[in-house]
Each structure stands twice: as C-alpha cells, then as structure tokens.
Amino acid sequence: MEFLKLAAERYSARKFKAQPVEQEKIDQLLRAAQLAPSGRNNQSWQIYVLQSAEALAAMDECTPCRFEAPLAFLICYDIARQAHVDSNEVNMGLVDSAIATTQIMLAAQELGLGSCWVCRFDAEKTCDLFSLPDEIEPACFLPLGYAEIGPSERHTQRMPLAAHVEYR
Ligand SMILES: Cc1cc2nc3c(=O)[nH]c(=O)nc-3n(C[C@H](O)[C@H](O)[C@H](O)COP(=O)(O)O)c2cc1C
C-alpha cells in the first residue's frame, strides 16, 4: 500500500471486536518494532505482550483506555540501555519507544488491525501490577485488534502545514 494512504487510513480505534489477533500478526508487529531506528542503535524499547485475562485485567486497573481490545502492548524503555547525548536533555528511551510504537501502529494498519496510543495511565500502578524491574519505564499502552468502529471526528482535523512548517 502506498505509504501516505496507509498513514491517512490509520486512526485511533476506541472499540474492538473480541476476535483474537493471530500470532503471525503479533510476530509482524514485533518485527516492525525491531526494525525501528533508535539512539545509537541502543534499542532501549521493551514490550510486554498482554493477552491473558489476568494481564488484560491488570491493564484495566491502570487505564480506562483498553477499549475491550483482546490484545495490548505495554511499551516501555530501559533507562540502563537508553542512549545519552551530553549536549541535551532529550529522553532518548522515550523517543526510542515512541518510534517503535509508531512503526507498530502503521504495521497494524497494513495488517487490517486497529490500535490506539494510550498515555492516559497510572504509571506507578503499571510498574507495580506488571512487576516492572527498576530500570524499566512505561511509555504507553497500545490496545490492538480488529476495530469495531471507525475514527472520531478528530482524526480528520489536521492543522494547516503552514502552522507547523517554516522554510528558511
Ligand atoms: C502521545 C499520544 C498519547 C495519546 N493518548 C491517548 C489516550 O490516553 N487515550 C486515547 O483515547 N487516545 C490517545 N491518543 C490518541 C489521540 O487522541 C489521537 O491520535 C488524535 O486525537 C488524532 O486522532 P487519530 O489518531 O484518530 O488520527 C494519544 C495519541 C498520542 C500520539
């Protein structure tokens, strides 16, 4: 599929069918993350695949935004593995995990799956309920599955490029 068409068709899915996601598709989503660029190629992202009833219930304790998805990724980064650039304060682990998440979302779209980036979650509870090691920081949840409904009206609301872009 042509890239811009794929990017335009991706939207935040906020209701999912119960239909499970095939392991083959999960493998492709994880491969999309593996191919993502990262600071110094440190690949600091870390993904927990949530699909057991127990894991999904724990996710529901952390965020109201699972949207009944039968599958979700908890996308984190490893502060011990993230790159550092002395000249700035960029949180490279968060950037690495954001790029991996973006690639997963676009791969999901190509595979006919919906997704929704979720930053509305209780970080402390997430670390606790998923027993995350000290060096692992949660970045987002990503519910995934076959979407039950289409995009919200916000999906098509894009500011004009002139508001974001300057040629110098
Ligand atoms: C960093 C980030 C955090 C987001 N957090 C949430 C969230 O917690 N809950 C939610 O329903 N959507 C969340 N979204 C989805 C945005 O609301 C959505 O991308 C935006 O409204 C544009 O709509 P679209 O994705 O359908 O094009 C988030 C998106 C991003 C990129």
Short mmCIF file of C-alpha atoms and ligand atoms in Angstrom, two decimals:
data_model
loop_
_atom_site.label_atom_id
_atom_site.label_comp_id
_atom_site.label_asym_id
_atom_site.label_seq_id
_atom_site.Cartn_x
_atom_site.Cartn_y
_atom_site.Cartn_z
CA MET A 1 0.00 0.00 0.00
CA GLU A 2 1.19 3.48 -0.82
CA PHE A 3 2.64 5.00 2.37
CA LEU A 4 0.59 8.22 2.60
CA LYS A 5 -2.62 6.26 2.02
CA LEU A 6 -1.66 3.89 4.83
CA ALA A 7 -0.81 6.83 7.13
CA ALA A 8 -4.10 8.57 6.33
CA GLU A 9 -6.14 5.42 6.96
CA ARG A 10 -4.64 4.72 10.39
CA TYR A 11 -6.81 6.11 13.15
CA SER A 12 -7.21 5.71 16.90
CA ALA A 13 -9.53 2.72 17.35
CA ARG A 14 -11.58 3.03 20.52
CA LYS A 15 -13.72 -0.09 20.36
CA PHE A 16 -12.50 -3.55 19.41
CA LYS A 17 -14.09 -6.88 18.48
CA ALA A 18 -13.42 -9.85 20.77
CA GLN A 19 -11.84 -11.67 17.77
CA PRO A 20 -8.31 -12.71 18.76
CA VAL A 21 -5.27 -11.48 16.85
CA GLU A 22 -3.35 -14.23 15.08
CA GLN A 23 0.16 -15.00 16.43
CA GLU A 24 1.56 -14.47 12.91
CA LYS A 25 0.31 -10.87 13.01
CA ILE A 26 1.67 -10.32 16.53
CA ASP A 27 5.05 -11.52 15.23
CA GLN A 28 4.91 -8.99 12.38
CA LEU A 29 4.04 -6.15 14.76
CA LEU A 30 7.03 -7.05 16.91
CA ARG A 31 9.25 -7.24 13.83
CA ALA A 32 8.11 -3.70 12.90
CA ALA A 33 9.34 -2.55 16.33
CA GLN A 34 12.62 -4.40 15.86
CA LEU A 35 13.23 -2.53 12.60
CA ALA A 36 12.76 0.91 14.21
CA PRO A 37 15.69 3.30 14.41
CA SER A 38 16.95 4.14 17.92
CA GLY A 39 19.50 6.42 19.56
CA ARG A 40 22.97 4.94 18.96
CA ASN A 41 21.10 1.79 17.94
CA ASN A 42 20.69 1.00 21.63
CA GLN A 43 17.17 -0.36 21.03
CA SER A 44 16.09 0.63 24.52
CA TRP A 45 12.42 -0.22 23.97
CA GLN A 46 10.88 -3.14 25.81
CA ILE A 47 7.47 -4.62 25.02
CA TYR A 48 5.15 -6.69 27.18
CA VAL A 49 2.51 -8.53 25.13
CA LEU A 50 -0.69 -8.57 27.15
CA GLN A 51 -3.29 -11.14 26.14
CA SER A 52 -4.09 -13.33 29.16
CA ALA A 53 -7.27 -12.49 31.08
CA GLU A 54 -5.06 -11.70 34.06
CA ALA A 55 -2.82 -9.27 32.16
CA LEU A 56 -5.77 -7.51 30.49
CA ALA A 57 -7.50 -7.14 33.87
CA ALA A 58 -4.30 -5.61 35.27
CA MET A 59 -4.25 -3.19 32.33
CA ASP A 60 -7.83 -2.20 33.16
CA GLU A 61 -6.64 -1.28 36.65
CA CYS A 62 -4.06 1.07 35.13
CA THR A 63 -6.08 2.80 32.38
CA PRO A 64 -9.68 3.25 31.25
CA CYS A 65 -8.45 3.02 27.64
CA ARG A 66 -8.30 -0.67 26.70
CA PHE A 67 -11.49 -0.30 24.68
CA GLU A 68 -12.20 -4.05 25.01
CA ALA A 69 -9.16 -4.98 22.93
CA PRO A 70 -8.22 -8.68 23.22
CA LEU A 71 -4.55 -7.75 22.92
CA ALA A 72 -2.41 -4.84 24.06
CA PHE A 73 1.26 -4.00 24.14
CA LEU A 74 2.72 -2.28 27.16
CA ILE A 75 5.57 -0.36 25.57
CA CYS A 76 8.41 0.64 27.87
CA TYR A 77 12.03 1.68 27.69
CA ASP A 78 15.08 0.59 29.62
CA ILE A 79 16.85 3.52 31.26
CA ALA A 80 20.01 1.42 31.59
CA ARG A 81 20.04 0.88 27.83
CA GLN A 82 18.92 4.27 26.54
CA ALA A 83 21.48 6.45 24.77
CA HIS A 84 22.70 9.73 26.26
CA VAL A 85 23.78 12.82 24.41
CA ASP A 86 25.78 15.10 26.71
CA SER A 87 24.69 18.26 24.91
CA ASN A 88 20.95 17.92 25.55
CA GLU A 89 18.29 16.54 27.85
CA VAL A 90 16.35 14.51 25.32
CA ASN A 91 14.73 11.44 26.88
CA MET A 92 16.15 9.03 24.33
CA GLY A 93 14.39 5.99 25.78
CA LEU A 94 11.03 7.67 25.37
CA VAL A 95 11.95 8.67 21.82
CA ASP A 96 13.07 5.10 21.00
CA SER A 97 9.83 3.67 22.35
CA ALA A 98 7.74 6.31 20.53
CA ILE A 99 9.33 5.40 17.19
CA ALA A 100 8.83 1.67 17.83
CA THR A 101 5.19 2.36 18.75
CA THR A 102 4.62 4.40 15.60
CA GLN A 103 6.04 1.61 13.43
CA ILE A 104 3.80 -0.91 15.19
CA MET A 105 0.72 1.26 14.62
CA LEU A 106 1.43 1.57 10.91
CA ALA A 107 2.21 -2.13 10.57
CA ALA A 108 -1.06 -2.88 12.38
CA GLN A 109 -2.94 -0.74 9.87
CA GLU A 110 -1.41 -2.66 7.00
CA LEU A 111 -2.41 -5.95 8.65
CA GLY A 112 -6.04 -4.79 8.99
CA LEU A 113 -5.71 -4.19 12.74
CA GLY A 114 -6.69 -1.13 14.73
CA SER A 115 -4.63 0.44 17.51
CA CYS A 116 -4.71 3.41 19.86
CA TRP A 117 -1.77 5.06 21.57
CA VAL A 118 -2.68 5.45 25.25
CA CYS A 119 -0.76 7.78 27.51
CA ARG A 120 -3.61 8.06 29.99
CA PHE A 121 -2.46 5.53 32.56
CA ASP A 122 -1.28 5.37 36.14
CA ALA A 123 2.49 4.84 35.84
CA GLU A 124 3.04 3.84 39.45
CA LYS A 125 0.28 1.22 39.34
CA THR A 126 1.59 -0.05 36.00
CA CYS A 127 5.10 -0.60 37.41
CA ASP A 128 3.60 -2.30 40.40
CA LEU A 129 0.97 -4.56 38.79
CA PHE A 130 3.28 -5.68 35.98
CA SER A 131 6.27 -6.05 38.35
CA LEU A 132 8.46 -3.96 36.08
CA PRO A 133 12.15 -4.03 37.00
CA ASP A 134 13.53 -0.72 38.39
CA GLU A 135 15.21 0.20 35.10
CA ILE A 136 12.05 -0.25 33.01
CA GLU A 137 9.86 2.83 32.50
CA PRO A 138 6.42 2.54 30.92
CA ALA A 139 5.88 4.80 27.87
CA CYS A 140 2.39 3.87 26.68
CA PHE A 141 -0.20 1.16 26.34
CA LEU A 142 -1.23 0.15 22.82
CA PRO A 143 -4.53 -1.73 22.60
CA LEU A 144 -4.63 -3.75 19.37
CA GLY A 145 -7.19 -5.83 17.49
CA TYR A 146 -9.93 -5.79 14.92
CA ALA A 147 -11.66 -2.42 15.20
CA GLU A 148 -15.39 -2.37 15.82
CA ILE A 149 -15.88 1.32 14.98
CA GLY A 150 -14.33 3.96 12.74
CA PRO A 151 -12.39 7.11 13.57
CA SER A 152 -13.53 10.00 15.77
CA GLU A 153 -14.08 13.38 14.14
CA ARG A 154 -10.68 14.46 15.48
CA HIS A 155 -8.99 12.08 13.06
CA THR A 156 -9.58 14.34 10.07
CA GLN A 157 -8.85 17.59 11.92
CA ARG A 158 -5.33 18.49 10.92
CA MET A 159 -3.87 21.98 11.26
CA PRO A 160 -2.57 23.51 8.05
CA LEU A 161 1.07 22.71 7.34
CA ALA A 162 1.81 26.45 7.39
CA ALA A 163 1.11 26.38 11.15
CA HIS A 164 3.93 23.85 11.68
CA VAL A 165 6.42 24.35 8.88
CA GLU A 166 8.83 27.13 8.12
CA TYR A 167 11.24 27.20 5.21
CA ARG A 168 14.38 29.17 5.98
C1 LIG B 1 1.31 10.61 22.68
C2 LIG B 1 -0.14 10.24 22.46
C3 LIG B 1 -0.95 9.99 23.56
C4 LIG B 1 -2.30 9.60 23.38
N1 LIG B 1 -3.04 9.24 24.46
C5 LIG B 1 -4.32 8.81 24.28
C6 LIG B 1 -5.08 8.31 25.38
O1 LIG B 1 -4.60 8.21 26.51
N2 LIG B 1 -6.36 7.91 25.16
C7 LIG B 1 -6.92 7.95 23.90
O2 LIG B 1 -8.09 7.56 23.75
N3 LIG B 1 -6.21 8.42 22.82
C8 LIG B 1 -4.95 8.84 23.00
N4 LIG B 1 -4.19 9.26 21.92
C9 LIG B 1 -4.80 9.31 20.57
C10 LIG B 1 -5.01 10.77 20.10
O3 LIG B 1 -6.10 11.34 20.78
C11 LIG B 1 -5.24 10.74 18.59
O4 LIG B 1 -4.06 10.26 17.94
C12 LIG B 1 -5.58 12.12 17.99
O5 LIG B 1 -6.79 12.60 18.52
C13 LIG B 1 -5.71 12.06 16.46
O6 LIG B 1 -6.70 11.11 16.08
P1 LIG B 1 -6.33 9.83 15.18
O7 LIG B 1 -5.27 9.03 15.88
O8 LIG B 1 -7.63 9.07 15.06
O9 LIG B 1 -5.84 10.35 13.85
C14 LIG B 1 -2.86 9.59 22.07
C15 LIG B 1 -2.02 9.84 20.97
C16 LIG B 1 -0.68 10.13 21.17
C17 LIG B 1 0.21 10.30 19.96
#
